[in-house]
């Protein structure tokens, strides 16, 4: 089968012909991948620009961790799902045996073995996963929208971390899929005002507009920066979803006293900020990364609501054979979420 892989610790990915996975082991399932999204982290791994050295012992490795599909086979002892079930997969589901899991902190599992980062992922027609991570999806939910569950869970977790409350003024730095997901759940949490900023990012800011967020700012325009500062001075919560070092100071500079900055972006180097005003303003910096089981249940329930139209988040659709085009579209930011369909020979964009 075709699989899109990281072969060695240097820039680049390759579409290789690989053996299909064998029968699933105890506690595992094999999933026929119907839709899988290209994530910002896939672009970082492709560039190999820092922050992903933990992958070294696992190379070569198939990427892809945001997906939905159909259970093809189940290993011994699996009762959670049966072949034919439509599912999406939590790629870093807990092991339930390590000290963190047994202490009740499953979200901090030490054996996460995240698909697409520690073991073979879903940029392939078939993938093997822990049955624990399989969540069945409603019949009416399309595979491509179900494949957004993982980034939506990351957004929901960040909003929980930032304690967004009704009436809050919330600014999201970074208009990509995680920024969009944060905005969607900040709105659900009752935020009164939500702004989203990007830098030379017109296509993704346009997606934010189509999702119903009209306060968007392209900071490459000095006028937009001035407007953002006027609109969101003394914000309650700012989310940093860019990985750009300057955006940490930008975000802190806009927070009210005791406001919360939630960092979700992966930074390739150190970050500096004005520590004196940070301390005097008693501001908070928190980190949010990944998601927990509660997020998976909540997001899937949310997606079942036909009134929530998240289709604008997906801007491009490609078969697996053309995934390299998808990566270049995503890294140029001409695309927002690029969805790959591994079972299809050709699909229209
Ligand atoms: Zn992702
Ligand atoms: Zn564990």
Coordinates of C-alpha atoms and ligand atoms in Angstrom, one line a residue:
X1 CA 0.0 0.0 0.0
X2 CA 1.0 3.6 -0.4
X3 CA 2.1 5.4 2.7
X4 CA 3.5 9.0 3.2
X5 CA 6.5 8.6 5.4
X6 CA 9.4 10.4 7.2
X7 CA 12.4 8.2 6.4
X8 CA 15.3 10.0 7.9
X9 CA 16.1 13.0 10.2
X10 CA 16.5 15.5 7.4
X11 CA 14.0 17.7 5.4
X12 CA 11.5 15.9 3.2
X13 CA 8.8 13.1 3.2
X14 CA 8.3 10.4 0.7
X15 CA 5.3 8.4 -0.7
X16 CA 6.5 4.8 -0.4
X17 CA 5.2 1.4 -1.2
X18 CA 4.9 -0.4 2.1
X19 CA 3.5 -3.7 3.3
X20 CA -0.1 -3.4 4.7
X21 CA -0.3 -3.9 8.5
X22 CA -0.8 -7.4 9.8
X23 CA -3.7 -8.6 11.8
X24 CA -4.3 -6.3 14.9
X25 CA -2.9 -7.5 18.2
X26 CA -4.7 -7.7 21.5
X27 CA -6.4 -4.4 22.3
X28 CA -5.8 -3.1 18.8
X29 CA -7.9 -2.4 15.7
X30 CA -7.1 -1.9 12.0
X31 CA -8.9 1.1 10.5
X32 CA -9.6 1.7 6.8
X33 CA -8.8 5.4 6.5
X34 CA -11.5 7.3 4.7
X35 CA -10.3 10.9 5.4
X36 CA -7.2 12.3 7.0
X37 CA -6.2 15.9 7.5
X38 CA -2.7 17.5 7.0
X39 CA -1.7 19.1 10.3
X40 CA 0.8 21.9 11.0
X41 CA 2.9 19.4 12.9
X42 CA 3.2 17.3 9.7
X43 CA 4.7 20.4 8.0
X44 CA 7.2 20.9 10.9
X45 CA 8.1 17.2 10.6
X46 CA 8.5 17.5 6.8
X47 CA 10.8 20.6 7.3
X48 CA 12.6 19.1 10.2
X49 CA 13.3 22.5 11.6
X50 CA 13.4 21.5 15.3
X51 CA 11.1 20.3 18.1
X52 CA 10.6 16.7 16.8
X53 CA 13.8 14.9 17.8
X54 CA 11.7 12.5 19.9
X55 CA 10.7 10.8 16.6
X56 CA 14.3 9.7 15.9
X57 CA 14.0 6.2 17.4
X58 CA 10.8 5.6 15.4
X59 CA 11.9 6.4 11.9
X60 CA 11.0 5.5 9.2
X61 CA 7.4 6.3 10.1
X62 CA 4.1 7.0 8.4
X63 CA 2.6 10.4 9.4
X64 CA -1.1 11.3 9.7
X65 CA -3.0 11.6 13.0
X66 CA -6.3 13.5 12.2
X67 CA -8.5 10.9 10.7
X68 CA -11.8 8.9 10.4
X69 CA -12.6 5.7 8.8
X70 CA -14.2 2.2 9.2
X71 CA -13.1 -0.6 11.5
X72 CA -11.6 -3.2 9.2
X73 CA -10.5 -5.8 11.9
X74 CA -10.3 -6.0 15.7
X75 CA -7.7 -7.8 17.7
X76 CA -8.3 -10.3 20.6
X77 CA -10.2 -8.8 23.5
X78 CA -11.6 -5.8 21.7
X79 CA -15.2 -5.1 22.7
X80 CA -15.4 -1.4 22.2
X81 CA -16.0 -1.5 18.4
X82 CA -16.7 -4.1 15.8
X83 CA -15.7 -4.4 12.1
X84 CA -17.8 -2.0 10.0
X85 CA -18.1 0.6 12.7
X86 CA -17.6 4.2 11.5
X87 CA -15.0 5.8 13.8
X88 CA -12.6 8.6 14.5
X89 CA -9.4 7.8 16.4
X90 CA -7.8 9.6 19.4
X91 CA -4.2 9.3 18.2
X92 CA -2.7 9.5 21.6
X93 CA -5.1 7.4 23.7
X94 CA -3.7 6.3 27.1
X95 CA -2.2 2.9 27.9
X96 CA -3.9 2.5 31.3
X97 CA -0.9 0.8 32.8
X98 CA 1.8 3.5 33.3
X99 CA 2.1 5.4 36.7
X100 CA 0.3 8.5 35.3
X101 CA -2.6 6.4 34.0
X102 CA -2.9 4.4 37.2
X103 CA -2.8 7.6 39.3
X104 CA -5.9 8.9 37.3
X105 CA -4.0 11.3 35.1
X106 CA -4.5 9.4 31.9
X107 CA -4.1 12.7 29.9
X108 CA -0.4 12.5 31.0
X109 CA 0.1 8.9 29.9
X110 CA 3.8 8.2 29.5
X111 CA 3.2 5.6 26.8
X112 CA 1.1 7.7 24.5
X113 CA 2.6 6.2 21.4
X114 CA 0.8 8.9 19.3
X115 CA -0.1 7.7 15.8
X116 CA 1.8 9.5 13.1
X117 CA 4.6 10.6 15.6
X118 CA 5.6 7.5 17.5
X119 CA 4.0 4.7 15.4
X120 CA 2.7 4.5 11.9
X121 CA -0.1 6.9 11.2
X122 CA -3.0 7.4 8.8
X123 CA -1.4 8.8 5.6
X124 CA -2.1 5.3 4.2
X125 CA -5.2 3.2 3.3
X126 CA -4.9 1.2 6.5
X127 CA -3.6 2.0 10.0
X128 CA -3.4 0.0 13.3
X129 CA -4.5 1.8 16.5
X130 CA -5.3 1.2 20.1
X131 CA -9.0 0.2 20.4
X132 CA -9.1 2.5 23.4
X133 CA -8.7 5.4 21.0
X134 CA -11.7 4.5 18.8
X135 CA -14.8 6.6 19.1
X136 CA -17.8 5.7 17.0
X137 CA -19.4 8.6 15.1
X138 CA -23.0 9.3 14.1
X139 CA -24.1 7.9 10.7
X140 CA -25.0 11.4 9.5
X141 CA -21.5 12.8 10.2
X142 CA -19.2 12.7 7.1
X143 CA -15.8 11.2 7.4
X144 CA -14.1 14.5 6.5
X145 CA -15.8 16.5 9.3
X146 CA -15.2 13.6 11.7
X147 CA -11.5 13.8 10.7
X148 CA -11.5 17.4 12.2
X149 CA -12.3 15.9 15.7
X150 CA -8.6 15.8 16.8
X151 CA -7.8 19.4 16.1
X152 CA -11.2 20.5 17.5
X153 CA -10.4 18.6 20.7
X154 CA -7.1 20.4 20.9
X155 CA -9.0 23.7 20.5
X156 CA -11.6 22.7 23.1
X157 CA -8.9 21.7 25.6
X158 CA -7.1 25.1 25.1
X159 CA -10.4 27.0 25.8
X160 CA -10.8 25.0 29.0
X161 CA -7.2 25.7 30.0
X162 CA -7.9 29.5 29.4
X163 CA -11.1 29.3 31.5
X164 CA -13.0 31.3 28.9
X165 CA -16.2 32.5 30.6
X166 CA -19.4 34.1 29.3
X167 CA -18.8 37.7 28.4
X168 CA -15.0 37.4 27.9
X169 CA -13.1 39.2 25.3
X170 CA -10.9 36.7 23.6
X171 CA -8.1 37.1 21.1
X172 CA -6.7 34.2 19.1
X173 CA -3.3 34.7 17.5
X174 CA -3.0 32.3 14.6
X175 CA -5.9 31.7 12.1
X176 CA -5.0 28.0 11.3
X177 CA -7.1 25.0 12.2
X178 CA -6.2 25.1 15.9
X179 CA -6.9 28.9 16.0
X180 CA -10.2 28.3 14.3
X181 CA -11.0 25.4 16.7
X182 CA -10.2 27.6 19.7
X183 CA -12.5 30.3 18.3
X184 CA -15.4 27.8 17.8
X185 CA -15.2 26.6 21.4
X186 CA -14.6 30.1 22.8
X187 CA -17.9 31.1 21.1
X188 CA -19.6 28.0 22.6
X189 CA -18.2 29.0 26.0
X190 CA -20.0 32.3 25.7
X191 CA -17.2 34.7 24.8
X192 CA -18.7 38.1 24.0
X193 CA -16.1 39.2 21.5
X194 CA -13.6 37.0 19.6
X195 CA -10.8 38.3 17.4
X196 CA -8.5 36.3 15.2
X197 CA -5.2 37.6 13.9
X198 CA -2.8 36.3 11.3
X199 CA 0.3 37.5 9.5
X200 CA 0.1 37.4 5.6
X201 CA -2.7 34.9 6.0
X202 CA -5.6 36.1 3.9
X203 CA -7.0 32.6 2.9
X204 CA -7.1 31.3 6.4
X205 CA -8.6 34.6 7.8
X206 CA -11.3 34.3 5.1
X207 CA -12.1 30.8 6.5
X208 CA -12.5 32.4 9.9
X209 CA -14.9 34.9 8.4
X210 CA -16.9 32.0 6.8
X211 CA -17.1 30.4 10.2
X212 CA -18.8 33.5 11.4
X213 CA -15.9 35.4 13.0
X214 CA -15.9 38.9 11.6
X215 CA -13.2 40.5 13.7
X216 CA -10.1 39.3 11.8
X217 CA -6.8 41.1 11.4
X218 CA -3.9 40.5 9.0
X219 CA -1.0 42.0 10.9
X220 CA 1.0 42.5 7.8
X221 CA -1.2 45.6 7.4
X222 CA -0.1 48.2 10.1
X223 CA -3.7 49.6 10.1
X224 CA -5.0 46.1 11.1
X225 CA -2.5 45.9 14.0
X226 CA -3.7 49.3 15.3
X227 CA -7.4 48.2 15.0
X228 CA -6.6 44.9 16.8
X229 CA -4.9 46.8 19.6
X230 CA -7.8 49.1 20.0
X231 CA -10.4 46.3 19.8
X232 CA -8.7 43.9 22.2
X233 CA -6.7 46.1 24.6
X234 CA -7.2 44.6 28.1
X235 CA -8.4 41.2 26.7
X236 CA -9.4 38.6 29.2
X237 CA -7.8 35.6 27.4
X238 CA -5.3 35.5 24.5
X239 CA -4.4 32.3 22.7
X240 CA -1.0 31.9 21.1
X241 CA -1.5 29.4 18.2
X242 CA 1.2 30.5 15.8
X243 CA 4.6 29.3 17.2
X244 CA 6.0 32.7 16.3
X245 CA 8.2 33.9 19.2
X246 CA 7.0 37.6 18.9
X247 CA 3.4 36.6 19.4
X248 CA 4.0 35.7 23.0
X249 CA 5.0 39.3 23.8
X250 CA 2.2 40.6 21.5
X251 CA -0.3 38.5 23.4
X252 CA 0.9 39.5 26.9
X253 CA 0.9 43.1 25.8
X254 CA -2.8 43.0 25.2
X255 CA -4.0 41.2 28.3
X256 CA -5.7 42.8 31.2
X257 CA -4.2 42.4 34.6
X258 CA -4.6 38.8 35.8
X259 CA -5.5 37.9 32.2
X260 CA -4.5 34.5 30.8
X261 CA -2.2 33.8 27.9
X262 CA -2.6 30.2 26.7
X263 CA 0.2 28.9 24.5
X264 CA -0.6 26.1 22.1
X265 CA 1.9 26.8 19.3
X266 CA 5.1 24.7 19.0
X267 CA 8.1 27.0 19.1
X268 CA 11.3 26.0 17.4
X269 CA 13.5 28.0 19.8
X270 CA 13.5 30.0 23.0
X271 CA 10.9 32.8 23.6
X272 CA 11.5 36.1 25.5
X273 CA 9.0 38.6 26.9
X274 CA 8.9 41.5 29.3
X275 CA 9.0 39.7 32.6
X276 CA 8.6 42.9 34.7
X277 CA 5.2 43.9 33.4
X278 CA 4.2 40.3 33.3
X279 CA 4.8 40.0 37.1
X280 CA 3.5 43.4 38.0
X281 CA 0.3 42.7 35.9
X282 CA 0.0 39.3 37.6
X283 CA -0.7 37.8 34.2
X284 CA -0.8 34.1 33.7
X285 CA 0.9 32.0 31.0
X286 CA -0.5 28.5 30.6
X287 CA 0.3 25.7 28.2
X288 CA -2.3 23.5 26.4
X289 CA -1.3 20.6 24.2
X290 CA -3.3 17.6 23.0
X291 CA -6.6 16.6 24.5
X292 CA -8.3 14.2 26.9
X293 CA -11.1 11.6 26.7
X294 CA -13.7 14.1 27.9
X295 CA -12.8 16.4 24.9
X296 CA -13.4 13.5 22.5
X297 CA -16.9 12.7 23.8
X298 CA -17.8 16.4 23.9
X299 CA -16.5 17.3 20.5
X300 CA -18.2 14.3 18.8
X301 CA -21.5 15.3 20.5
X302 CA -21.0 18.8 19.3
X303 CA -20.4 17.7 15.7
X304 CA -23.7 15.9 15.7
X305 CA -25.4 19.3 15.8
X306 CA -26.5 20.1 12.3
X307 CA -26.5 23.8 13.1
X308 CA -22.8 23.8 13.5
X309 CA -21.3 24.2 10.0
X310 CA -17.6 23.5 10.1
X311 CA -17.3 22.6 6.4
X312 CA -15.5 26.0 5.6
X313 CA -12.5 24.7 7.6
X314 CA -11.7 22.2 4.8
X315 CA -10.5 24.1 1.8
X316 CA -8.8 21.4 -0.3
X317 CA -9.4 17.7 -1.0
X318 CA -6.9 15.4 -2.6
X319 CA -6.2 11.6 -3.1
X320 CA -3.2 10.1 -1.3
X321 CA -1.2 10.0 -4.5
X322 CA -1.3 13.8 -4.5
X323 CA -0.5 14.4 -0.9
X324 CA 2.8 16.3 -1.6
X325 CA 0.7 19.0 -3.4
X326 CA -1.4 19.2 -0.2
X327 CA 1.6 19.8 1.9
X328 CA 2.9 22.6 -0.3
X329 CA -0.6 24.2 -0.4
X330 CA -0.8 24.0 3.4
X331 CA 2.7 25.4 4.0
X332 CA 2.1 28.3 1.6
X333 CA -1.1 29.0 3.6
X334 CA -3.1 29.2 0.4
X335 CA -5.0 26.3 2.0
X336 CA -6.5 26.0 5.5
X337 CA -7.3 22.3 6.2
X338 CA -6.2 20.0 3.4
X339 CA -8.1 16.7 3.5
X340 CA -6.6 13.5 2.0
X341 CA -8.8 10.6 0.9
X342 CA -6.7 7.4 0.9
X343 CA -9.4 5.2 -0.6
X344 CA -9.9 7.4 -3.7
X345 CA -8.0 7.4 -6.9
X346 CA -9.0 10.9 -7.8
X347 CA -11.2 13.5 -6.1
X348 CA -12.1 17.0 -7.1
X349 CA -10.7 19.9 -5.2
Ligands
LIG1 ZN1 -2.8 17.7 14.4
LIG2 ZN1 -0.4 5.4 30.4

